[in-house]
Coordinates of C-alpha atoms in Angstrom, one line a residue:
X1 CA -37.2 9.2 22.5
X2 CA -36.1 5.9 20.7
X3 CA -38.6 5.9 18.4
X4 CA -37.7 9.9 17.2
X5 CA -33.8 8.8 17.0
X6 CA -35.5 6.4 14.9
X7 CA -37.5 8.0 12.8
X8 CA -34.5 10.8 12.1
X9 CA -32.0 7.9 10.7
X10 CA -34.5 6.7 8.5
X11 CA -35.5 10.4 7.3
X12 CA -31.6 11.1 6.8
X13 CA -30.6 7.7 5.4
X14 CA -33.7 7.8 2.8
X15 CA -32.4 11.8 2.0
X16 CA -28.7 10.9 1.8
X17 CA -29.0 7.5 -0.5
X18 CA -27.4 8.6 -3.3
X19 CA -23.9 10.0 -1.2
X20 CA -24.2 5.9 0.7
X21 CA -24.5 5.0 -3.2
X22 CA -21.6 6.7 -3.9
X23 CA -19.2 6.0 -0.8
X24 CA -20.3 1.9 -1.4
X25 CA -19.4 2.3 -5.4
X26 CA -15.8 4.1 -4.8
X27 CA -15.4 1.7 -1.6
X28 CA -15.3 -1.4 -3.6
X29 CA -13.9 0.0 -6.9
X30 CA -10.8 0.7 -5.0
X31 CA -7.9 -2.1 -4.4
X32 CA -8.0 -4.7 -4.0
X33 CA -11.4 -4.5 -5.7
X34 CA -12.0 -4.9 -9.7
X35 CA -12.7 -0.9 -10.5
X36 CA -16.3 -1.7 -11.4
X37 CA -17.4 1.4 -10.8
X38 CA -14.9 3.6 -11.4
X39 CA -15.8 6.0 -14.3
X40 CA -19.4 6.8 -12.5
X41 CA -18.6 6.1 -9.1
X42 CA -18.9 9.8 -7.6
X43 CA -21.6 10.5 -10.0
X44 CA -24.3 9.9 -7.6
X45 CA -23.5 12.2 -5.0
X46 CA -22.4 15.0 -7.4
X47 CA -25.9 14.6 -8.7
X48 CA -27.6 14.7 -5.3
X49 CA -25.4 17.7 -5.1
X50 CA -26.6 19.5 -8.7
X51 CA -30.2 18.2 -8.3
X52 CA -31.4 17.7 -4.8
X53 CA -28.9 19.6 -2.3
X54 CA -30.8 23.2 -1.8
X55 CA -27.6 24.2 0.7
X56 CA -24.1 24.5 1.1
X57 CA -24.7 22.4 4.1
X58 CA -26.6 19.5 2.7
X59 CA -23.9 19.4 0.4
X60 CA -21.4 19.1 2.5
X61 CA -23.4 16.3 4.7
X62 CA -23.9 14.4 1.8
X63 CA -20.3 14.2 0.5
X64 CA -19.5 13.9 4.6
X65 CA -21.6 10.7 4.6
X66 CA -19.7 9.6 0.9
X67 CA -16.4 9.4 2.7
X68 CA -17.0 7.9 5.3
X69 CA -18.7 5.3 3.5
X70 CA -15.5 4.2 1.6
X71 CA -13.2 5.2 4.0
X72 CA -15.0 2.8 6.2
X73 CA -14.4 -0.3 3.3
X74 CA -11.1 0.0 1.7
X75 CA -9.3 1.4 5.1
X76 CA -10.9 -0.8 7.9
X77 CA -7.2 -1.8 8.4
X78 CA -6.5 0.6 10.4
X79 CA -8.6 -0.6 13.0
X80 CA -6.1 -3.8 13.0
X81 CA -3.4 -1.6 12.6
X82 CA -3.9 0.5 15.9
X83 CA -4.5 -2.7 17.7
X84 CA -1.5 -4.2 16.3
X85 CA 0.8 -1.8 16.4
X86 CA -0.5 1.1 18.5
X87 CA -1.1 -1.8 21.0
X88 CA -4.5 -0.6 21.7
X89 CA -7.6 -2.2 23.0
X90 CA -9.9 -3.5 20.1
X91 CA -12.6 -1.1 21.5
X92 CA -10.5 1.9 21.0
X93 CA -9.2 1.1 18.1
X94 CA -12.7 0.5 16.5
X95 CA -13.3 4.0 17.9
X96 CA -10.1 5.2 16.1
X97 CA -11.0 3.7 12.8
X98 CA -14.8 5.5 13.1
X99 CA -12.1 8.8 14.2
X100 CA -10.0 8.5 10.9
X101 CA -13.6 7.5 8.7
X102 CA -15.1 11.1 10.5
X103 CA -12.2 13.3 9.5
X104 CA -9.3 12.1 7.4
X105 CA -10.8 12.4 3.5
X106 CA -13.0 16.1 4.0
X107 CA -11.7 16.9 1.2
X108 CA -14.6 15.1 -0.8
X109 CA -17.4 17.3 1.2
X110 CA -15.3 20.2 1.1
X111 CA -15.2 19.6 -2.9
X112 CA -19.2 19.2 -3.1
X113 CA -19.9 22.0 -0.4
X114 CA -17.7 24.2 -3.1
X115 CA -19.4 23.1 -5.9
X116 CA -22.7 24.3 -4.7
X117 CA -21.9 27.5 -3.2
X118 CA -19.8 28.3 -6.4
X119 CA -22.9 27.1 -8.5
X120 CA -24.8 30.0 -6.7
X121 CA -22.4 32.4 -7.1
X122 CA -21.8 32.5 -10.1
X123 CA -25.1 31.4 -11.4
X124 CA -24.0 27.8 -13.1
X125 CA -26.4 25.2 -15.0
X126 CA -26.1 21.5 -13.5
X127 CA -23.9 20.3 -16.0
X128 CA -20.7 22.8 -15.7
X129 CA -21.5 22.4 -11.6
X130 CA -20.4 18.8 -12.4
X131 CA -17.2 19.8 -13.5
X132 CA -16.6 21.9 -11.3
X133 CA -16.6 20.1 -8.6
X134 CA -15.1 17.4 -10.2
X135 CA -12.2 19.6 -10.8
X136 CA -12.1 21.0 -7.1
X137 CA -12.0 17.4 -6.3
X138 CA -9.1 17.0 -8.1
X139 CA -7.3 20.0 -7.0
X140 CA -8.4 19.5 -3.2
X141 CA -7.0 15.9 -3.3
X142 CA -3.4 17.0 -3.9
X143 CA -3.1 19.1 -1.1
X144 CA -5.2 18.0 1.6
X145 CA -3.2 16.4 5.0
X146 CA -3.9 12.9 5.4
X147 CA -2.0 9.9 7.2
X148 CA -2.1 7.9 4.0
X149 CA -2.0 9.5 -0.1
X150 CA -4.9 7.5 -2.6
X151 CA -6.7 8.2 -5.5
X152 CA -8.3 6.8 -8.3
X153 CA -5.1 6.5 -10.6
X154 CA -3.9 4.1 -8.7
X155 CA -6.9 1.6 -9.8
X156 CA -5.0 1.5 -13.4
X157 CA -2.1 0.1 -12.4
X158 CA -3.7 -2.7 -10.2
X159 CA -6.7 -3.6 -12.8
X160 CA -3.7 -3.7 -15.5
X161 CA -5.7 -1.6 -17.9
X162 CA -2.8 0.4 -20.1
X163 CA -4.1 3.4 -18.9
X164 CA -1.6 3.7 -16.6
X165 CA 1.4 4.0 -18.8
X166 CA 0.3 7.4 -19.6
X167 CA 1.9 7.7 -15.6
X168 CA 4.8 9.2 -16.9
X169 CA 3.6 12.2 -18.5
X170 CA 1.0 13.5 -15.8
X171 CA 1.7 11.3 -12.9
X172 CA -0.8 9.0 -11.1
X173 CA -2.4 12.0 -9.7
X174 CA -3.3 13.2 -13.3
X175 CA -4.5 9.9 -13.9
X176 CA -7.2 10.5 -10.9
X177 CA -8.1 13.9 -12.4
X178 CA -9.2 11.7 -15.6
X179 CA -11.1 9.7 -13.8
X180 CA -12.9 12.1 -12.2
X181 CA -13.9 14.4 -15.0
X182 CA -15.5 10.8 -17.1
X183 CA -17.5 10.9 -13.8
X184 CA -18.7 14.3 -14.1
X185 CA -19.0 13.5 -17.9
X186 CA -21.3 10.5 -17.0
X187 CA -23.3 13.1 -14.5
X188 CA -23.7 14.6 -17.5
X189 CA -25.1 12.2 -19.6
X190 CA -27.6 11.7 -17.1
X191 CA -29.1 15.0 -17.3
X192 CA -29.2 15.1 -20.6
X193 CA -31.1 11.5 -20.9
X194 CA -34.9 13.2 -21.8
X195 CA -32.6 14.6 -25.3
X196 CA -32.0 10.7 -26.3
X197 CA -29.6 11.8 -29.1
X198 CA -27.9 14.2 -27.5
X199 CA -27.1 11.6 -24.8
X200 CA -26.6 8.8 -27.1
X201 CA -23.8 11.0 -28.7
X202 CA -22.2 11.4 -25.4
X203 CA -22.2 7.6 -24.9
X204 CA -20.2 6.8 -27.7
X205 CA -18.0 9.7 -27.0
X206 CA -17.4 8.9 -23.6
X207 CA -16.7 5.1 -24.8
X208 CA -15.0 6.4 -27.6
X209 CA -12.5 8.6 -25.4
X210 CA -11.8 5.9 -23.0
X211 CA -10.7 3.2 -26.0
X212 CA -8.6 5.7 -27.1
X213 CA -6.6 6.0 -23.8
X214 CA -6.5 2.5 -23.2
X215 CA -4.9 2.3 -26.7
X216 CA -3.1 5.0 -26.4
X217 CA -1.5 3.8 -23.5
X218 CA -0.5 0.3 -25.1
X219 CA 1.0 1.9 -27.6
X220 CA 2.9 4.9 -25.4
X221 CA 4.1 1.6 -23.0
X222 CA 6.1 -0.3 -25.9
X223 CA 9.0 2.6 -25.8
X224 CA 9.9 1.3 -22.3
X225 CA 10.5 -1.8 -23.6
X226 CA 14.4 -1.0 -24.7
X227 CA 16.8 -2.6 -22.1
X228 CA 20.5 -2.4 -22.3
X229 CA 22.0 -3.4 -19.0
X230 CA 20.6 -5.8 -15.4
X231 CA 21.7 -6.8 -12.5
X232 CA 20.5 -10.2 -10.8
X233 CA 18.7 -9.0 -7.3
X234 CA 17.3 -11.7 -4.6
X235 CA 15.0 -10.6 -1.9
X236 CA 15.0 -12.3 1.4
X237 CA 11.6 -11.8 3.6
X238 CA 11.9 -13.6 6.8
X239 CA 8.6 -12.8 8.3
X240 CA 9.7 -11.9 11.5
X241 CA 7.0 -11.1 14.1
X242 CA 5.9 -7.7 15.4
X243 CA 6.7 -8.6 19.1
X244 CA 10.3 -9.8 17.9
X245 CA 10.5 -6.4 16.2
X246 CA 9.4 -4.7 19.0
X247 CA 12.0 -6.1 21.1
X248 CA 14.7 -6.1 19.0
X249 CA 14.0 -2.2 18.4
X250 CA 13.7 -1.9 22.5
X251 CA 17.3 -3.7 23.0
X252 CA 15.4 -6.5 24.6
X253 CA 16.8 -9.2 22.8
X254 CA 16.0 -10.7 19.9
X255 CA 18.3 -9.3 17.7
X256 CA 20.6 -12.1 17.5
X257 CA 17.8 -14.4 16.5
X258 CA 16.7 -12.2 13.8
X259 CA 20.0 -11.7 12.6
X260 CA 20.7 -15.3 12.4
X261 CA 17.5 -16.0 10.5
X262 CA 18.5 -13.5 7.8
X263 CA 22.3 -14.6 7.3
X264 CA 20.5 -18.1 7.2
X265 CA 18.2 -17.4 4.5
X266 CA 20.5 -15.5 2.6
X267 CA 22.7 -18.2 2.6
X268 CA 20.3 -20.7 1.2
X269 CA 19.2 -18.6 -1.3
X270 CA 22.8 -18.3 -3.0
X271 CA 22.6 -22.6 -3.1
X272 CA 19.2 -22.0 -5.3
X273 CA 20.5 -18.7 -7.0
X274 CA 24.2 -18.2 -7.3
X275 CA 24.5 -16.0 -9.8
X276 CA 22.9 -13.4 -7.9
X277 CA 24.5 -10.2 -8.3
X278 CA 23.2 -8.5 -4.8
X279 CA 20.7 -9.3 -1.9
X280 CA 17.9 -6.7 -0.5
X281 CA 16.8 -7.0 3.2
X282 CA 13.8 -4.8 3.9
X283 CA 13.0 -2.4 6.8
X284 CA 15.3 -2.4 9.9
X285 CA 15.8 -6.2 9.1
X286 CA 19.5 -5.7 10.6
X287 CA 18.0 -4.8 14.4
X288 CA 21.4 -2.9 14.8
X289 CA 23.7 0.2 14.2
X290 CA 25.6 -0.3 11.0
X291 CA 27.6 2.9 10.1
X292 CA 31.3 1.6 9.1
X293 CA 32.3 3.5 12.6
X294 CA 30.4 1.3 14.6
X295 CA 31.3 -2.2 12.7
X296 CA 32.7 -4.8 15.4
X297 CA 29.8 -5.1 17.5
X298 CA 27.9 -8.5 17.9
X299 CA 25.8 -8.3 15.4
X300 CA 27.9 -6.8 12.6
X301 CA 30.7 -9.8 12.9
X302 CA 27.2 -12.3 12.5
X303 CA 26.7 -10.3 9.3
X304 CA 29.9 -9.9 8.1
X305 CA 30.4 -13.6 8.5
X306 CA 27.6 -15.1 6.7
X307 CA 28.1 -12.7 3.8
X308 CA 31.9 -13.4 3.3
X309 CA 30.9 -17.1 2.7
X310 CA 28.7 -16.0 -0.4
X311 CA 31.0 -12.6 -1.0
X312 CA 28.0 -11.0 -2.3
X313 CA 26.7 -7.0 -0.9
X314 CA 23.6 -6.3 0.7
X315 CA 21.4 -3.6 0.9
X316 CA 19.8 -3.6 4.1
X317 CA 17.5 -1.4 6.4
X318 CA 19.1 -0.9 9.8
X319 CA 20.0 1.7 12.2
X320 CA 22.4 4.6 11.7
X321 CA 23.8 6.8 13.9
X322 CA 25.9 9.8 12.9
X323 CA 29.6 9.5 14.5
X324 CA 29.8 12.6 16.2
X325 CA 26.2 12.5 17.6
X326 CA 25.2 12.2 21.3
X327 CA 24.3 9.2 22.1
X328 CA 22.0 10.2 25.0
X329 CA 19.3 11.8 22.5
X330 CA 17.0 9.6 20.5
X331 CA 17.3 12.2 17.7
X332 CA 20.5 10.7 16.9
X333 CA 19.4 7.3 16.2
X334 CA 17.6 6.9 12.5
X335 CA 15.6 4.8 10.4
X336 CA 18.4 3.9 7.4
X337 CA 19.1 1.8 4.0
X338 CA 22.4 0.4 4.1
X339 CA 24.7 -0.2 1.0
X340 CA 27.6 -2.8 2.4
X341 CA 29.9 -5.4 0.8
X342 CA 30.7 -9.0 1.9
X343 CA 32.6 -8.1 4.6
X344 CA 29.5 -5.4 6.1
X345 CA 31.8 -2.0 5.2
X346 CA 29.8 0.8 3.7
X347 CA 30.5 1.1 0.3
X348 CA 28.3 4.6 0.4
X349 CA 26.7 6.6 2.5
X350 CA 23.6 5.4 4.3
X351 CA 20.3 7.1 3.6
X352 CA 18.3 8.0 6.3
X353 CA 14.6 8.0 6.4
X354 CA 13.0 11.3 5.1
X355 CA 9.0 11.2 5.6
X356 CA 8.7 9.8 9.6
X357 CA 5.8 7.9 10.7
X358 CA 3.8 10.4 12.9
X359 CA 3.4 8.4 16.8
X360 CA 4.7 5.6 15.3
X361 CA 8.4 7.2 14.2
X362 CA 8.4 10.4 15.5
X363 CA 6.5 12.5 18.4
X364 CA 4.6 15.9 16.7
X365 CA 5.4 18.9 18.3
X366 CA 8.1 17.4 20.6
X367 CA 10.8 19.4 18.7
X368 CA 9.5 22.4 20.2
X369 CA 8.0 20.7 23.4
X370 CA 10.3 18.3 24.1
X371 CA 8.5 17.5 28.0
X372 CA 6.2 15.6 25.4
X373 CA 8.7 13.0 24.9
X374 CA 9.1 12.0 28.5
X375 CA 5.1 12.3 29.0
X376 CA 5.4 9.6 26.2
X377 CA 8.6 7.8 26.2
X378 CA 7.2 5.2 24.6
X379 CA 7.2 6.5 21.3
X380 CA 10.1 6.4 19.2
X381 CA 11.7 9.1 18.1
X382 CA 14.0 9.1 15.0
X383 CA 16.1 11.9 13.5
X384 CA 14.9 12.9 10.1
X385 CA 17.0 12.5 7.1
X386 CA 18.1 15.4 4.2
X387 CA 15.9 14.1 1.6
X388 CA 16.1 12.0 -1.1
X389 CA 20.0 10.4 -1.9
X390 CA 21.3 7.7 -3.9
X391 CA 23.7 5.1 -3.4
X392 CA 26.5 4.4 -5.6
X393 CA 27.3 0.9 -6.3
X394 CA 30.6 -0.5 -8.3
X395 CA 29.1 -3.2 -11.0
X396 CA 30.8 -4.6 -13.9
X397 CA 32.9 -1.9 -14.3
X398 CA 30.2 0.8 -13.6
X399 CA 28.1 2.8 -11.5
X400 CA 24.9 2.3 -10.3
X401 CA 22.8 4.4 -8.8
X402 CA 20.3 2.7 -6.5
X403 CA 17.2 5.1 -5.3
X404 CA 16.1 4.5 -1.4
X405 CA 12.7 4.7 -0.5
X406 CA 11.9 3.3 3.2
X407 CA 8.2 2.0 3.5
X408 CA 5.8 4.6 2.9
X409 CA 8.0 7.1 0.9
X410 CA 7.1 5.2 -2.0
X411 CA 3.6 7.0 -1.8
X412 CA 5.1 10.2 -2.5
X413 CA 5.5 11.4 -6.2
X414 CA 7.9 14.3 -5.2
X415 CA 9.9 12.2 -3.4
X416 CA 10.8 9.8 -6.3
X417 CA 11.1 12.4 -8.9
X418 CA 14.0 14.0 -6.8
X419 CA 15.9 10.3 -6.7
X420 CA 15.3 10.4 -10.9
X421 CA 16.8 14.0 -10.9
X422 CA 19.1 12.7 -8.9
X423 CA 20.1 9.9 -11.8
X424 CA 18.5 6.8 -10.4
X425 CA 18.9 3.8 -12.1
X426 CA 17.2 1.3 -10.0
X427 CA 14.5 1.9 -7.1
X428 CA 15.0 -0.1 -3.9
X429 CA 11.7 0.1 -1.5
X430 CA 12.1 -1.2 1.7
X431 CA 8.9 -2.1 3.9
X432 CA 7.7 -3.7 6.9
X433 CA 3.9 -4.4 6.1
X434 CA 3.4 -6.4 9.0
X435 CA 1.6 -4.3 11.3
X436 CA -1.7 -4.9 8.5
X437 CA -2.1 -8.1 8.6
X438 CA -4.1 -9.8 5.6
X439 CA -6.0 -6.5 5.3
X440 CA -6.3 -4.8 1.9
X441 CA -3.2 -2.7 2.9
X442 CA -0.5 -4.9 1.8
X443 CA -2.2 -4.7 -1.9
X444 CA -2.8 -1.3 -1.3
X445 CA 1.1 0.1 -0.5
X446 CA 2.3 -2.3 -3.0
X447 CA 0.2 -1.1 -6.4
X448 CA 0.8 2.8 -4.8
X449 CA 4.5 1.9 -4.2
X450 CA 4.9 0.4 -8.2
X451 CA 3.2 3.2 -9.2
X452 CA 6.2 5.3 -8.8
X453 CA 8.1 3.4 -11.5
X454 CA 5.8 4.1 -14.1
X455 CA 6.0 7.8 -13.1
X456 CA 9.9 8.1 -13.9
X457 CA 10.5 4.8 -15.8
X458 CA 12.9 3.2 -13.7
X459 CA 12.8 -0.3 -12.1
X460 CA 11.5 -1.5 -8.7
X461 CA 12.3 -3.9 -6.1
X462 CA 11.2 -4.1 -3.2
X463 CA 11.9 -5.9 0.2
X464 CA 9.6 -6.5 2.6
X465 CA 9.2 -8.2 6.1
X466 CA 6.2 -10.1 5.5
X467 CA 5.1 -9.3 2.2
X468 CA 4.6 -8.4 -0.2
X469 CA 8.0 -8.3 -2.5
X470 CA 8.2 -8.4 -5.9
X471 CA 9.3 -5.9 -8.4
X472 CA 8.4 -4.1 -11.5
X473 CA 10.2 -2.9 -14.9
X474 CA 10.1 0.4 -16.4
X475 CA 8.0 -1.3 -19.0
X476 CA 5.2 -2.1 -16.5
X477 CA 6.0 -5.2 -16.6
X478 CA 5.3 -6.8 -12.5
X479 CA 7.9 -9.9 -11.7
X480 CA 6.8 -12.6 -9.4
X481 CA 5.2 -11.7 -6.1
X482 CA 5.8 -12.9 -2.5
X483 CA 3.0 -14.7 -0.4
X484 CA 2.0 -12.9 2.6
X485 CA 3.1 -14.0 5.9
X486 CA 6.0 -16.6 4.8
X487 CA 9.3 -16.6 4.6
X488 CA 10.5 -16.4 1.2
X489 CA 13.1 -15.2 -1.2
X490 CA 12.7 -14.9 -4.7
X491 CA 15.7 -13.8 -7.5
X492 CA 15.0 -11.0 -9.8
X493 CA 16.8 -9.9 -13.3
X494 CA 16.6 -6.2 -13.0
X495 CA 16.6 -4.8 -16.8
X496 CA 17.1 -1.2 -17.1
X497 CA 18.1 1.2 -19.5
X498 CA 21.8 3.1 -18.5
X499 CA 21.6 6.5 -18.7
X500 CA 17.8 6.7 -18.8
X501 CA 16.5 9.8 -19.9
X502 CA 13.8 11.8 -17.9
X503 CA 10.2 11.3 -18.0
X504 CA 7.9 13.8 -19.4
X505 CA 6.3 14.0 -15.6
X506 CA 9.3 14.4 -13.9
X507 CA 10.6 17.5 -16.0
X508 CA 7.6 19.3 -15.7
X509 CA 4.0 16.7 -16.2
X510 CA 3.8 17.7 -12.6
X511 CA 2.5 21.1 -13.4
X512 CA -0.9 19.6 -14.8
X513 CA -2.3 21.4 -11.8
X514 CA -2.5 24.8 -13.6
X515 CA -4.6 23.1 -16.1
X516 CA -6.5 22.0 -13.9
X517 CA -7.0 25.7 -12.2
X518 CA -7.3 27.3 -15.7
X519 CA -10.0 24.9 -16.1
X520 CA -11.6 25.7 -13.2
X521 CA -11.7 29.4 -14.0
X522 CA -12.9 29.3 -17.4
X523 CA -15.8 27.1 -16.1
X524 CA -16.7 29.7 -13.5
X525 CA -15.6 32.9 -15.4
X526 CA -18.0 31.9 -18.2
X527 CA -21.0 31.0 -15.9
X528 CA -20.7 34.7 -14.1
X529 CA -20.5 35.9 -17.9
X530 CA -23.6 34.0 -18.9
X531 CA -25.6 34.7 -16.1
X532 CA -24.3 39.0 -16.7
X533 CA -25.6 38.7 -20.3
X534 CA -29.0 37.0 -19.2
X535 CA -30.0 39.5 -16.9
X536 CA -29.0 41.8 -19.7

């Protein structure tokens, strides 16, 4: 028996080798990785799929095996991360990482598995196949459910390669779309390698079409370089633990301490910076209520004390609780970003936490089965904000408009292009990152978080717990950056532009989608018309 189970891993590891090429070559081409491989790294199992795979089903294997491969290197985190903060045994959450490597990203099969039945269908040659499923791919990745939103335009921005400043007319997501057609392109050139010419000509091409983005995108980034107004903004990160989190969250002490160790930061940070305009706190750093009706409590007068001796505002994440709420539900309570002045009053409304951390923010299904909740009261259980909001802050004589974005809703494009139409002028981020450790995860939310400036051309700052904080101009240009895991504050000059006009993506780059399907069509409208004509 042994020796079969054997002898079939070594048959189905010697058939799939190109799709383990593949999943290894996206794997480590992905942060916090130098993008090697990203221009060919799918290429191998889209040509297994074109060449070798005789069935929808091998296809789909193939591609299966793919993403789990990389899945399995650039998100081993969340292993740590369900240990950590799902307080699971390291057994199960092994078994949970191998869970979310089986299932989370089949949208790369399901692309591939397409491909080949379409190729059949409609009687395609290998090379439009290619681009077909490279468009698929593209399509399929928009819309697919997963716990946590990546592609391959997110590489630009870390590698620094001006490519990304062409963000702000098709997004980050049109960005990945790019680099997946140069991989069906290279597929391409493969085929076509016994007609030397032909694929010579494609080279330089190819190499030809790539120069001219990267210059193209140098050149499109110098009109973000026209400044007219900042603001001095210093971050405090004061690595507080997870079990001190926990606690303080649970009303089991704590939050006194953590408190304290803010105020006391903050307060040496004004000695090294004090012409700082405005201080930033990340996530639930305040481990308390701090709606203006609920000011007077412990904690509040330990804020509002150690900010009237530097008579500077904060923006803060805390708690909020609506006035006329009832207390006894745990729908009342929410995740928030807090605008307050020296003395801890709200000088706007709070904004309260939009896109919820499934298990770890909010039970699924318990709003229509709410006997979930007390089979698990240990989950939390936060109200869900509106949407997107701003926050109005009194500077100099004018307004501006800070846009909140609390951990992960950095990672949504739609999100932040509702806070530009909403006029923006600065992005605030506030994250707690420790629950990752020194994973690739805090690279990996940072360079997707950063992203979203380059999208709508407005600055960045962002606060976190343990790191990492830094912040970014519309320009592209990335300040100074935290270390992980110490406390830390840092001062940043926060140029913008007032009034800033719209983005080319946000008024409608969006929409490159529908080139994307028209694409799509064309390739297999004029395959079924080809194959018609032949049999002709």
């Amino acid at each position: 028996m042994m020796k079969r189970w054997i002898q079939f891993f070594k048959q189905k590891g010697y058939e799939f080798r190109w799709a383990f090429l593949a999943g290894v070559l996206v794997g480590t081409s992905y942060i916090p990785f130098p993008p090697w491989a990203l221009i060919f790294c799918y290429t191998p199992l889209w040509l297994f799929a074109v060449a070798d795979s005789t069935t929808t089903k091998k296809s789909f294997w193939a591609g299966w095996v793919t993403q789990f491969t990389l899945t399995l290197i650039g998100f081993h985190w969340i292993a740590y991360t369900a240990h950590a903060f799902g307080q699971l045994p390291w057994a199960v959450s092994i078994l949970a990482l191998l869970l979310f490597c089986a299932l989370m990203h089949l949208y790369i099969p399901t692309a591939v598995a397409l491909g080949t039945y379409l190729r059949k269908r409609f009687s395609l040659g290998a090379i439009p196949t290619l681009f077909v499923i490279a468009l698929l791919h593209a399509l399929l990745e928009r819309v697919w459910p997963v716990i946590f939103q990546w592609h391959l335009g997110y590489v630009f921005i870390w590698a620094k390669l001006p490519i990304y400043n062409l963000a702000d007319l098709v997004g980050f997501e049109g960005l990945s779309s790019l680099v997946l057609l140069f991989n069906a392109w290279v597929g391409s050139i493969w085929l076509m390698q016994k007609a030397t010419r032909k694929a010579l000509t494609h080279v330089g091409l190819l190499v030809a079409a790539f120069a001219a983005l990267v210059i193209g995108g140098a050149i499109h980034g110098q009109e973000w370089k026209i400044f007219d107004r900042e603001v001095r903004a210093t971050v405090i990160q004061a690595n507080i633990g997870n079990s001190e989190k926990i606690y303080a969250e649970q009303g089991r002490g704590f939050q006194e301490f953590i408190t304290q160790r803010f105020v006391n930061m903050t307060q040496d940070a004004f000695l090294r910076h004090p012409t700082t305009d405005i201080f930033v706190w990340p996530e639930t750093a305040f481990p308390d209520y701090l709606n203006q009706h609920l000011l007077g409590r412990k904690h509040t007068n330990i804020l509002a004390q150690g900010l009237s001796s530097i008579n500077r505002p904060l923006i803060t994440g805390a708690y909020s609780r609506d006035e006329f709420s009832d207390e006894k539900k745990d729908q009342s309570t929410y995740n928030a970003l807090f605008l307050v002045d020296a003395q801890a009053n709200n000088l706007d409304k709070p904004y309260h936490k939009t896109e919820l951390l499934a298990f770890g923010e909010y039970l699924p299904l318990s709003e229509k089965l709410p006997v979930l909740l007390k089979l698990l009261p240990f989950i939390s259980n936060f109200g869900r904000g509106k949407g997107p909001q701003t926050m109005a802050w009194k500077f100099r004589d004018e307004t501006i408009h800070w846009g909140g974005q609390i951990c992960y809703e950095g990672l949504y494009p739609e999100f932040t292009r509702k806070l530009s139409e909403k006029g923006t002028d600065i992005l605030v981020n506030v994250t707690n990152d420790s629950w990752f450790g020194r994973t690739f995860e805090p690279n990996q939310h940072l360079y997707m978080t950063l992203a979203r400036a380059i999208e709508v051309r407005r600055p960045l700052i962002r606060s976190t717990n343990t790191g990492i904080s830094t912040a970014i101009l519309a320009n592209g240009d990335v300040l100074q950056k935290s270390p992980l895991h110490e406390e830390w504050s840092g001062e940043f000059v926060l140029k913008y532009r007032h009034e800033a006009p719209q983005t080319f993506y946000v008024r409608g780059g969006h929409y490159d989608w529908i080139l994307l399907l028209i694409a799509l069509v064309t390739l297999l409208g004029g395959g079924a018309y080809y194959a018609r004509t032949r049999r002709a």
